[in-house]
PDB file of C-alpha atoms in Angstrom:
ATOM      1  CA  MET A   1     206.451  78.974 154.324  1.00 39.00           C
ATOM      2  CA  THR A   2     204.096  79.402 151.382  1.00 42.00           C
ATOM      3  CA  THR A   3     200.868  77.512 151.029  1.00 43.00           C
ATOM      4  CA  ASP A   4     198.696  76.599 148.087  1.00 46.00           C
ATOM      5  CA  THR A   5     194.954  76.106 148.206  1.00 48.00           C
ATOM      6  CA  ILE A   6     193.604  72.593 148.054  1.00 48.00           C
ATOM      7  CA  THR A   7     190.786  73.612 145.676  1.00 48.00           C
ATOM      8  CA  ASN A   8     193.366  74.574 143.044  1.00 46.00           C
ATOM      9  CA  VAL A   9     194.818  71.059 142.864  1.00 44.00           C
ATOM     10  CA  SER A  10     193.554  69.355 139.716  1.00 41.00           C
ATOM     11  CA  PRO A  11     192.886  65.929 141.323  1.00 44.00           C
ATOM     12  CA  ALA A  12     190.718  67.665 143.928  1.00 48.00           C
ATOM     13  CA  ARG A  13     188.860  69.519 141.210  1.00 48.00           C
ATOM     14  CA  ARG A  14     188.130  66.268 139.393  1.00 51.00           C
ATOM     15  CA  LEU A  15     186.564  64.861 142.569  1.00 55.00           C
ATOM     16  CA  ILE A  16     184.256  67.830 143.022  1.00 64.00           C
ATOM     17  CA  HIS A  17     180.915  67.707 141.219  1.00 65.00           C
ATOM     18  CA  ASN A  18     178.258  70.316 141.922  1.00 67.00           C
ATOM     19  CA  GLY A  19     180.308  71.490 144.893  1.00 73.00           C
ATOM     20  CA  LEU A  20     180.612  68.058 146.538  1.00 75.00           C
ATOM     21  CA  GLY A  21     183.290  65.360 146.514  1.00 78.00           C
ATOM     22  CA  VAL A  22     183.356  61.908 148.126  1.00 80.00           C
ATOM     23  CA  PHE A  23     186.546  59.836 148.285  1.00 82.00           C
ATOM     24  CA  TYR A  24     188.188  57.086 150.294  1.00 85.00           C
ATOM     25  CA  SER A  25     191.949  57.593 150.327  1.00 85.00           C
ATOM     26  CA  ILE A  26     194.266  60.555 150.707  1.00 82.00           C
ATOM     27  CA  SER A  27     196.164  59.083 147.750  1.00 79.00           C
ATOM     28  CA  GLN A  28     193.339  60.289 145.496  1.00 75.00           C
ATOM     29  CA  LEU A  29     194.684  63.795 146.053  1.00 67.00           C
ATOM     30  CA  SER A  30     198.185  64.978 145.284  1.00 59.00           C
ATOM     31  CA  GLY A  31     200.121  67.650 147.120  1.00 55.00           C
ATOM     32  CA  PHE A  32     199.422  66.694 150.703  1.00 60.00           C
ATOM     33  CA  HIS A  33     203.132  66.645 151.473  1.00 60.00           C
ATOM     34  CA  THR A  34     203.158  70.388 150.724  1.00 66.00           C
ATOM     35  CA  PRO A  35     201.394  72.845 153.054  1.00 72.00           C
ATOM     36  CA  PHE A  36     197.900  73.583 151.779  1.00 74.00           C
ATOM     37  CA  THR A  37     195.263  76.010 152.915  1.00 73.00           C
ATOM     38  CA  ILE A  38     191.844  74.387 152.923  1.00 76.00           C
ATOM     39  CA  GLY A  39     189.530  76.330 150.631  1.00 75.00           C
ATOM     40  CA  MET A  40     186.413  74.332 151.457  1.00 79.00           C
ATOM     41  CA  THR A  41     184.964  72.187 154.240  1.00 81.00           C
ATOM     42  CA  MET A  42     186.356  68.672 154.740  1.00 85.00           C
ATOM     43  CA  LEU A  43     184.639  65.999 156.827  1.00 88.00           C
ATOM     44  CA  VAL A  44     186.645  62.841 157.567  1.00 92.00           C
ATOM     45  CA  VAL A  45     185.496  59.714 159.398  1.00 92.00           C
ATOM     46  CA  CYS A  46     188.057  57.075 160.432  1.00 93.00           C
ATOM     47  CA  GLU A  47     186.601  53.576 160.834  1.00 92.00           C
ATOM     48  CA  ASN A  48     189.868  51.628 160.971  1.00 94.00           C
ATOM     49  CA  GLY A  49     193.613  52.314 160.988  1.00 96.00           C
ATOM     50  CA  GLU A  50     195.019  55.835 161.352  1.00 96.00           C
ATOM     51  CA  LEU A  51     195.249  59.127 159.505  1.00 95.00           C
ATOM     52  CA  SER A  52     197.989  61.458 160.704  1.00 93.00           C
ATOM     53  CA  GLY A  53     199.497  64.789 159.740  1.00 90.00           C
ATOM     54  CA  THR A  54     200.036  68.411 160.705  1.00 88.00           C
ATOM     55  CA  ILE A  55     197.064  70.743 161.006  1.00 86.00           C
ATOM     56  CA  ASP A  56     197.759  74.407 161.765  1.00 79.00           C
ATOM     57  CA  LEU A  57     201.322  73.476 162.812  1.00 76.00           C
ATOM     58  CA  VAL A  58     200.053  70.870 165.325  1.00 86.00           C
ATOM     59  CA  LYS A  59     200.663  67.156 164.730  1.00 91.00           C
ATOM     60  CA  ARG A  60     197.405  65.216 165.005  1.00 94.00           C
ATOM     61  CA  THR A  61     196.266  61.617 164.530  1.00 96.00           C
ATOM     62  CA  MET A  62     192.839  60.193 163.755  1.00 96.00           C
ATOM     63  CA  ARG A  63     192.165  56.745 165.206  1.00 95.00           C
ATOM     64  CA  PRO A  64     189.242  54.337 164.713  1.00 94.00           C
ATOM     65  CA  GLY A  65     185.876  55.780 165.694  1.00 93.00           C
ATOM     66  CA  SER A  66     186.793  59.446 165.256  1.00 94.00           C
ATOM     67  CA  ILE A  67     185.604  62.335 163.105  1.00 93.00           C
ATOM     68  CA  MET A  68     187.387  65.433 161.873  1.00 92.00           C
ATOM     69  CA  VAL A  69     185.872  68.593 160.407  1.00 87.00           C
ATOM     70  CA  LEU A  70     188.110  71.215 158.811  1.00 85.00           C
ATOM     71  CA  ARG A  71     186.701  74.467 157.494  1.00 76.00           C
ATOM     72  CA  ARG A  72     188.147  77.074 155.175  1.00 70.00           C
ATOM     73  CA  GLY A  73     191.471  78.504 156.360  1.00 69.00           C
ATOM     74  CA  HIS A  74     193.030  75.482 158.086  1.00 77.00           C
ATOM     75  CA  ILE A  75     196.584  74.712 156.933  1.00 76.00           C
ATOM     76  CA  ILE A  76     197.288  71.016 156.436  1.00 84.00           C
ATOM     77  CA  HIS A  77     200.638  69.348 155.751  1.00 82.00           C
ATOM     78  CA  ASP A  78     202.232  65.925 155.434  1.00 84.00           C
ATOM     79  CA  ILE A  79     199.016  63.884 155.681  1.00 88.00           C
ATOM     80  CA  HIS A  80     199.466  60.095 155.723  1.00 90.00           C
ATOM     81  CA  GLU A  81     197.154  57.135 156.193  1.00 93.00           C
ATOM     82  CA  SER A  82     198.113  53.702 157.519  1.00 95.00           C
ATOM     83  CA  ASP A  83     197.965  50.666 155.242  1.00 95.00           C
ATOM     84  CA  ASP A  84     194.866  49.421 157.041  1.00 96.00           C
ATOM     85  CA  PHE A  85     193.051  52.781 156.967  1.00 95.00           C
ATOM     86  CA  ARG A  86     189.375  52.570 156.182  1.00 93.00           C
ATOM     87  CA  GLY A  87     187.033  55.520 156.257  1.00 91.00           C
ATOM     88  CA  PHE A  88     185.647  58.249 154.051  1.00 88.00           C
ATOM     89  CA  PHE A  89     186.254  61.876 153.185  1.00 87.00           C
ATOM     90  CA  ILE A  90     183.709  64.459 152.037  1.00 85.00           C
ATOM     91  CA  LEU A  91     184.786  67.744 150.455  1.00 83.00           C
ATOM     92  CA  ALA A  92     182.115  70.428 150.230  1.00 81.00           C
ATOM     93  CA  GLU A  93     182.576  73.877 148.740  1.00 78.00           C
ATOM     94  CA  ASP A  94     181.337  76.564 151.112  1.00 69.00           C
ATOM     95  CA  GLU A  95     178.887  77.877 148.533  1.00 66.00           C
ATOM     96  CA  ARG A  96     177.281  74.442 148.315  1.00 65.00           C
ATOM     97  CA  LEU A  97     177.036  74.134 152.097  1.00 66.00           C
ATOM     98  CA  ASP A  98     175.641  77.623 152.515  1.00 59.00           C
ATOM     99  CA  SER A  99     173.081  76.994 149.782  1.00 56.00           C
ATOM    100  CA  HIS A 100     171.747  73.783 151.249  1.00 51.00           C
ATOM    101  CA  LEU A 101     172.695  73.686 154.917  1.00 49.00           C
ATOM    102  CA  PRO A 102     170.977  76.411 156.947  1.00 52.00           C
ATOM    103  CA  MET A 103     173.003  75.166 159.885  1.00 54.00           C
ATOM    104  CA  MET A 104     175.467  77.901 160.729  1.00 55.00           C
ATOM    105  CA  SER A 105     173.318  79.281 163.537  1.00 56.00           C
ATOM    106  CA  TYR A 106     173.662  75.832 165.147  1.00 57.00           C
ATOM    107  CA  MET A 107     177.407  75.714 164.481  1.00 62.00           C
ATOM    108  CA  ALA A 108     178.177  79.194 165.820  1.00 60.00           C
ATOM    109  CA  PRO A 109     178.601  78.233 169.502  1.00 59.00           C
ATOM    110  CA  CYS A 110     181.229  75.617 168.637  1.00 65.00           C
ATOM    111  CA  LEU A 111     183.080  77.216 165.708  1.00 63.00           C
ATOM    112  CA  ALA A 112     186.176  77.812 167.833  1.00 62.00           C
ATOM    113  CA  TYR A 113     185.924  74.252 169.167  1.00 67.00           C
ATOM    114  CA  PHE A 114     185.893  72.948 165.591  1.00 71.00           C
ATOM    115  CA  ARG A 115     189.007  74.990 164.851  1.00 70.00           C
ATOM    116  CA  ASP A 116     191.053  74.091 167.928  1.00 74.00           C
ATOM    117  CA  ASN A 117     189.784  70.511 168.378  1.00 79.00           C
ATOM    118  CA  PRO A 118     189.142  69.217 164.855  1.00 88.00           C
ATOM    119  CA  ILE A 119     189.296  65.525 165.838  1.00 92.00           C
ATOM    120  CA  VAL A 120     186.754  64.121 168.322  1.00 90.00           C
ATOM    121  CA  PRO A 121     185.575  60.570 169.180  1.00 91.00           C
ATOM    122  CA  ILE A 122     182.294  59.292 167.770  1.00 90.00           C
ATOM    123  CA  PRO A 123     179.863  57.357 170.006  1.00 83.00           C
ATOM    124  CA  GLU A 124     179.337  53.849 168.594  1.00 80.00           C
ATOM    125  CA  SER A 125     175.655  54.451 167.824  1.00 79.00           C
ATOM    126  CA  GLU A 126     176.461  57.671 165.979  1.00 86.00           C
ATOM    127  CA  LEU A 127     179.234  55.966 164.008  1.00 86.00           C
ATOM    128  CA  GLU A 128     176.672  53.509 162.646  1.00 87.00           C
ATOM    129  CA  ASN A 129     174.401  56.410 161.677  1.00 88.00           C
ATOM    130  CA  LEU A 130     177.257  58.156 159.865  1.00 89.00           C
ATOM    131  CA  LYS A 131     178.193  54.978 158.010  1.00 87.00           C
ATOM    132  CA  MET A 132     174.580  54.434 156.864  1.00 89.00           C
ATOM    133  CA  LEU A 133     174.242  58.028 155.674  1.00 88.00           C
ATOM    134  CA  HIS A 134     177.602  57.847 153.928  1.00 85.00           C
ATOM    135  CA  GLU A 135     176.652  54.631 152.121  1.00 86.00           C
ATOM    136  CA  LEU A 136     173.446  56.262 150.869  1.00 86.00           C
ATOM    137  CA  LEU A 137     175.427  59.338 149.797  1.00 81.00           C
ATOM    138  CA  ARG A 138     177.946  57.141 147.975  1.00 78.00           C
ATOM    139  CA  ARG A 139     175.214  55.307 146.083  1.00 81.00           C
ATOM    140  CA  LYS A 140     173.441  58.500 145.042  1.00 77.00           C
ATOM    141  CA  TYR A 141     176.664  60.346 144.297  1.00 69.00           C
ATOM    142  CA  THR A 142     178.082  57.618 142.044  1.00 68.00           C
ATOM    143  CA  GLY A 143     174.772  56.343 140.690  1.00 62.00           C
ATOM    144  CA  ARG A 144     172.627  57.369 137.748  1.00 60.00           C
ATOM    145  CA  SER A 145     172.732  61.138 137.447  1.00 63.00           C
ATOM    146  CA  ASP A 146     169.711  61.193 135.113  1.00 69.00           C
ATOM    147  CA  MET A 147     167.326  60.138 137.875  1.00 68.00           C
ATOM    148  CA  PRO A 148     164.848  62.929 138.703  1.00 69.00           C
ATOM    149  CA  TYR A 149     165.892  65.030 141.699  1.00 71.00           C
ATOM    150  CA  ASN A 150     169.109  63.028 142.176  1.00 73.00           C
ATOM    151  CA  GLN A 151     171.100  66.133 143.112  1.00 72.00           C
ATOM    152  CA  LEU A 152     168.454  67.219 145.627  1.00 75.00           C
ATOM    153  CA  THR A 153     168.711  63.788 147.267  1.00 79.00           C
ATOM    154  CA  VAL A 154     172.508  64.112 147.431  1.00 77.00           C
ATOM    155  CA  ASN A 155     172.099  67.549 149.023  1.00 74.00           C
ATOM    156  CA  ALA A 156     169.665  66.210 151.628  1.00 79.00           C
ATOM    157  CA  VAL A 157     171.952  63.311 152.628  1.00 83.00           C
ATOM    158  CA  CYS A 158     174.940  65.648 152.790  1.00 78.00           C
ATOM    159  CA  GLU A 159     172.905  67.958 155.008  1.00 77.00           C
ATOM    160  CA  ALA A 160     172.069  65.070 157.345  1.00 84.00           C
ATOM    161  CA  LEU A 161     175.741  64.039 157.548  1.00 85.00           C
ATOM    162  CA  PHE A 162     176.871  67.514 158.527  1.00 80.00           C
ATOM    163  CA  TYR A 163     174.073  67.890 161.080  1.00 82.00           C
ATOM    164  CA  GLU A 164     175.224  64.604 162.610  1.00 86.00           C
ATOM    165  CA  ALA A 165     178.762  66.020 162.777  1.00 84.00           C
ATOM    166  CA  VAL A 166     177.574  69.212 164.463  1.00 81.00           C
ATOM    167  CA  GLY A 167     175.624  67.118 166.964  1.00 84.00           C
ATOM    168  CA  ILE A 168     178.718  65.046 167.798  1.00 86.00           C
ATOM    169  CA  TYR A 169     180.884  68.134 168.312  1.00 82.00           C
ATOM    170  CA  THR A 170     178.246  69.856 170.415  1.00 80.00           C
ATOM    171  CA  THR A 171     177.848  66.774 172.625  1.00 83.00           C
ATOM    172  CA  VAL A 172     181.610  66.530 173.182  1.00 81.00           C
ATOM    173  CA  MET A 173     181.843  70.265 173.815  1.00 77.00           C
ATOM    174  CA  ASN A 174     179.043  70.156 176.408  1.00 76.00           C
ATOM    175  CA  ARG A 175     180.532  67.082 178.102  1.00 76.00           C
ATOM    176  CA  ARG A 176     183.815  68.940 178.547  1.00 73.00           C
ATOM    177  CA  ASN A 177     182.028  72.037 179.922  1.00 71.00           C
ATOM    178  CA  TYR A 178     183.393  74.213 177.158  1.00 66.00           C
ATOM    179  CA  SER A 179     182.541  77.893 177.686  1.00 68.00           C
ATOM    180  CA  PRO A 180     182.178  80.087 174.591  1.00 68.00           C
ATOM    181  CA  SER A 181     184.558  83.035 174.434  1.00 74.00           C
ATOM    182  CA  ARG A 182     183.340  86.623 174.165  1.00 82.00           C
ATOM    183  CA  ARG A 183     184.068  86.512 170.436  1.00 79.00           C
ATOM    184  CA  GLU A 184     181.983  83.361 170.019  1.00 77.00           C
ATOM    185  CA  GLU A 185     179.147  84.935 171.986  1.00 80.00           C
ATOM    186  CA  LEU A 186     179.375  87.976 169.697  1.00 87.00           C
ATOM    187  CA  LEU A 187     179.164  85.718 166.639  1.00 84.00           C
ATOM    188  CA  SER A 188     176.075  83.998 168.061  1.00 79.00           C
ATOM    189  CA  ARG A 189     174.405  87.337 168.828  1.00 86.00           C
ATOM    190  CA  PHE A 190     175.254  88.639 165.360  1.00 90.00           C
ATOM    191  CA  ILE A 191     173.816  85.538 163.651  1.00 83.00           C
ATOM    192  CA  GLU A 192     170.644  85.792 165.743  1.00 82.00           C
ATOM    193  CA  LEU A 193     170.239  89.429 164.684  1.00 89.00           C
ATOM    194  CA  VAL A 194     170.811  88.582 161.028  1.00 88.00           C
ATOM    195  CA  ASP A 195     168.273  85.734 161.233  1.00 81.00           C
ATOM    196  CA  THR A 196     165.735  88.185 162.652  1.00 86.00           C
ATOM    197  CA  ASP A 197     166.368  91.328 160.594  1.00 92.00           C
ATOM    198  CA  PHE A 198     167.934  90.289 157.272  1.00 92.00           C
ATOM    199  CA  ARG A 199     164.698  90.841 155.326  1.00 91.00           C
ATOM    200  CA  ARG A 200     164.769  94.535 156.049  1.00 91.00           C
ATOM    201  CA  GLU A 201     168.435  95.320 156.735  1.00 93.00           C
ATOM    202  CA  ARG A 202     171.488  94.261 154.722  1.00 94.00           C
ATOM    203  CA  THR A 203     174.074  96.801 155.934  1.00 95.00           C
ATOM    204  CA  VAL A 204     176.894  95.936 158.330  1.00 96.00           C
ATOM    205  CA  SER A 205     176.493  99.348 159.980  1.00 96.00           C
ATOM    206  CA  TYR A 206     172.954  98.451 161.106  1.00 96.00           C
ATOM    207  CA  TYR A 207     174.088  95.292 162.911  1.00 96.00           C
ATOM    208  CA  ALA A 208     177.189  96.983 164.311  1.00 96.00           C
ATOM    209  CA  LYS A 209     175.019  99.714 165.834  1.00 95.00           C
ATOM    210  CA  LYS A 210     172.688  97.134 167.379  1.00 95.00           C
ATOM    211  CA  LEU A 211     175.743  95.453 168.948  1.00 95.00           C
ATOM    212  CA  CYS A 212     177.315  98.775 170.026  1.00 95.00           C
ATOM    213  CA  LEU A 213     180.389  98.239 167.846  1.00 94.00           C
ATOM    214  CA  SER A 214     181.986  99.929 164.868  1.00 95.00           C
ATOM    215  CA  PRO A 215     181.346  98.207 161.506  1.00 94.00           C
ATOM    216  CA  LYS A 216     185.088  97.616 161.049  1.00 93.00           C
ATOM    217  CA  HIS A 217     185.490  95.996 164.481  1.00 93.00           C
ATOM    218  CA  LEU A 218     182.429  93.809 163.980  1.00 94.00           C
ATOM    219  CA  SER A 219     183.629  92.564 160.580  1.00 91.00           C
ATOM    220  CA  THR A 220     187.148  91.924 161.907  1.00 91.00           C
ATOM    221  CA  VAL A 221     185.932  89.819 164.841  1.00 89.00           C
ATOM    222  CA  ILE A 222     183.403  87.901 162.740  1.00 88.00           C
ATOM    223  CA  LYS A 223     186.016  87.247 160.036  1.00 87.00           C
ATOM    224  CA  ASN A 224     188.626  86.046 162.542  1.00 82.00           C
ATOM    225  CA  ILE A 225     186.344  83.517 164.196  1.00 77.00           C
ATOM    226  CA  SER A 226     184.214  82.308 161.270  1.00 75.00           C
ATOM    227  CA  GLY A 227     186.254  82.949 158.122  1.00 74.00           C
ATOM    228  CA  LEU A 228     183.523  85.188 156.696  1.00 80.00           C
ATOM    229  CA  THR A 229     183.063  88.931 157.018  1.00 89.00           C
ATOM    230  CA  ALA A 230     179.873  90.327 158.505  1.00 92.00           C
ATOM    231  CA  GLY A 231     178.808  91.424 155.021  1.00 93.00           C
ATOM    232  CA  GLU A 232     179.324  87.915 153.639  1.00 89.00           C
ATOM    233  CA  TRP A 233     177.192  86.439 156.447  1.00 87.00           C
ATOM    234  CA  ILE A 234     174.386  88.868 155.605  1.00 92.00           C
ATOM    235  CA  ASP A 235     174.599  88.245 151.858  1.00 92.00           C
ATOM    236  CA  ARG A 236     174.582  84.469 152.284  1.00 84.00           C
ATOM    237  CA  LYS A 237     171.558  84.595 154.549  1.00 84.00           C
ATOM    238  CA  VAL A 238     169.659  86.764 152.053  1.00 91.00           C
ATOM    239  CA  VAL A 239     170.624  84.506 149.145  1.00 89.00           C
ATOM    240  CA  LEU A 240     169.632  81.346 151.046  1.00 79.00           C
ATOM    241  CA  GLU A 241     166.210  82.828 151.818  1.00 85.00           C
ATOM    242  CA  ALA A 242     165.820  83.952 148.217  1.00 90.00           C
ATOM    243  CA  LYS A 243     166.637  80.446 146.988  1.00 85.00           C
ATOM    244  CA  LEU A 244     164.121  78.873 149.362  1.00 78.00           C
ATOM    245  CA  MET A 245     161.430  81.309 148.213  1.00 87.00           C
ATOM    246  CA  LEU A 246     162.244  80.814 144.531  1.00 89.00           C
ATOM    247  CA  ARG A 247     162.196  77.037 144.871  1.00 80.00           C
ATOM    248  CA  ASN A 248     159.396  76.485 147.397  1.00 77.00           C
ATOM    249  CA  SER A 249     156.918  79.334 147.120  1.00 79.00           C
ATOM    250  CA  GLY A 250     154.461  80.365 144.440  1.00 83.00           C
ATOM    251  CA  LEU A 251     155.518  84.000 144.701  1.00 91.00           C
ATOM    252  CA  THR A 252     156.616  85.884 141.612  1.00 94.00           C
ATOM    253  CA  ILE A 253     160.173  87.177 141.408  1.00 95.00           C
ATOM    254  CA  GLN A 254     158.817  90.688 141.895  1.00 95.00           C
ATOM    255  CA  GLU A 255     156.962  89.592 145.050  1.00 95.00           C
ATOM    256  CA  ILE A 256     160.111  87.902 146.399  1.00 95.00           C
ATOM    257  CA  SER A 257     162.112  91.050 145.642  1.00 95.00           C
ATOM    258  CA  THR A 258     159.600  93.108 147.605  1.00 95.00           C
ATOM    259  CA  ALA A 259     159.498  90.627 150.500  1.00 94.00           C
ATOM    260  CA  LEU A 260     163.291  90.890 150.814  1.00 95.00           C
ATOM    261  CA  ASN A 261     163.138  94.685 150.768  1.00 94.00           C
ATOM    262  CA  PHE A 262     164.894  95.309 147.461  1.00 95.00           C
ATOM    263  CA  SER A 263     164.076  98.599 145.775  1.00 92.00           C
ATOM    264  CA  ASN A 264     163.094  96.850 142.550  1.00 94.00           C
ATOM    265  CA  GLN A 265     163.205  93.498 140.771  1.00 95.00           C
ATOM    266  CA  SER A 266     166.136  94.540 138.593  1.00 94.00           C
ATOM    267  CA  PHE A 267     168.347  95.305 141.599  1.00 95.00           C
ATOM    268  CA  PHE A 268     167.347  92.025 143.236  1.00 96.00           C
ATOM    269  CA  GLY A 269     168.218  90.140 140.037  1.00 95.00           C
ATOM    270  CA  LYS A 270     171.669  91.734 139.797  1.00 96.00           C
ATOM    271  CA  TYR A 271     172.351  91.085 143.487  1.00 95.00           C
ATOM    272  CA  PHE A 272     171.283  87.431 143.206  1.00 95.00           C
ATOM    273  CA  LYS A 273     173.253  86.770 140.016  1.00 94.00           C
ATOM    274  CA  HIS A 274     176.392  88.447 141.399  1.00 94.00           C
ATOM    275  CA  LEU A 275     176.390  86.043 144.362  1.00 91.00           C
ATOM    276  CA  THR A 276     175.166  82.855 142.658  1.00 88.00           C
ATOM    277  CA  GLY A 277     176.101  83.149 138.995  1.00 91.00           C
ATOM    278  CA  LEU A 278     172.449  82.610 138.004  1.00 91.00           C
ATOM    279  CA  SER A 279     169.512  84.937 137.570  1.00 94.00           C
ATOM    280  CA  PRO A 280     166.521  84.267 139.851  1.00 94.00           C
ATOM    281  CA  ARG A 281     164.621  82.912 136.859  1.00 93.00           C
ATOM    282  CA  GLU A 282     167.479  80.575 135.882  1.00 92.00           C
ATOM    283  CA  PHE A 283     167.773  79.287 139.450  1.00 89.00           C
ATOM    284  CA  ARG A 284     164.031  78.651 139.693  1.00 88.00           C
ATOM    285  CA  SER A 285     163.971  76.610 136.487  1.00 86.00           C
ATOM    286  CA  ASN A 286     167.095  74.534 137.299  1.00 78.00           C
ATOM    287  CA  THR A 287     166.339  71.846 139.894  1.00 64.00           C
ATOM    288  CA  ASP A 288     169.945  70.574 139.901  1.00 58.00           C
ATOM    289  CA  VAL A 289     171.420  73.576 141.760  1.00 56.00           C
TER     290      VAL A 289
END
């Protein structure tokens, strides 16, 4: 069986603006009868009716008052919604999430739970919170794009929605006495190390040594459980910190380069542009990214 990637489908591309898409029916996308590999994060909330299909070769059904989060790598097939389905879908490119949601350290303990149990019930009070946040996101997302800081507002609401989702999953996981596997514990320890040491160390070998593993084994385990290699985790953490410093501090680019332990400003600029597509100066001057 061959699979395509959902991000390559033109209707999906038309729904994605600045790395974020909001829609209300699976019919807005074509190709869901063919197996697709998710190339982004999808959050779905079902308020009424049903949404059913095959996810990673397992048939699943969403019913009223449930939420589903699918991250990069899930294979979806034959997705259908009932005639009375009501709910909403949010597609977020990983780069957009990683740029604006410093939440992965919170998600790490339940990454495997997300993967194996993508659909969980939503407490009634939390459902109301999700619906309010979604309505605000819809208004900002489809409203006047020339309003100052509109994209930053969209990012903030999206961040709140995904934090709510993480909170729901964590609550369900704790209620069911879910115990993290050794691989999940390794991911959590790795993320904690990166959060602590990323300003001075960007090599996989450094973190592998601290965890008493070979670099290859560390990257393989991290990739299998999270979808990212150890090196990609490190790079994304460095880039996120650089973006926060560029946007929220009065430091010069040279001072930021030094604070992040780059040998010189030129190397920092090339590193940043390679991962973001923008130079540090371009990112600082563009409030819409």
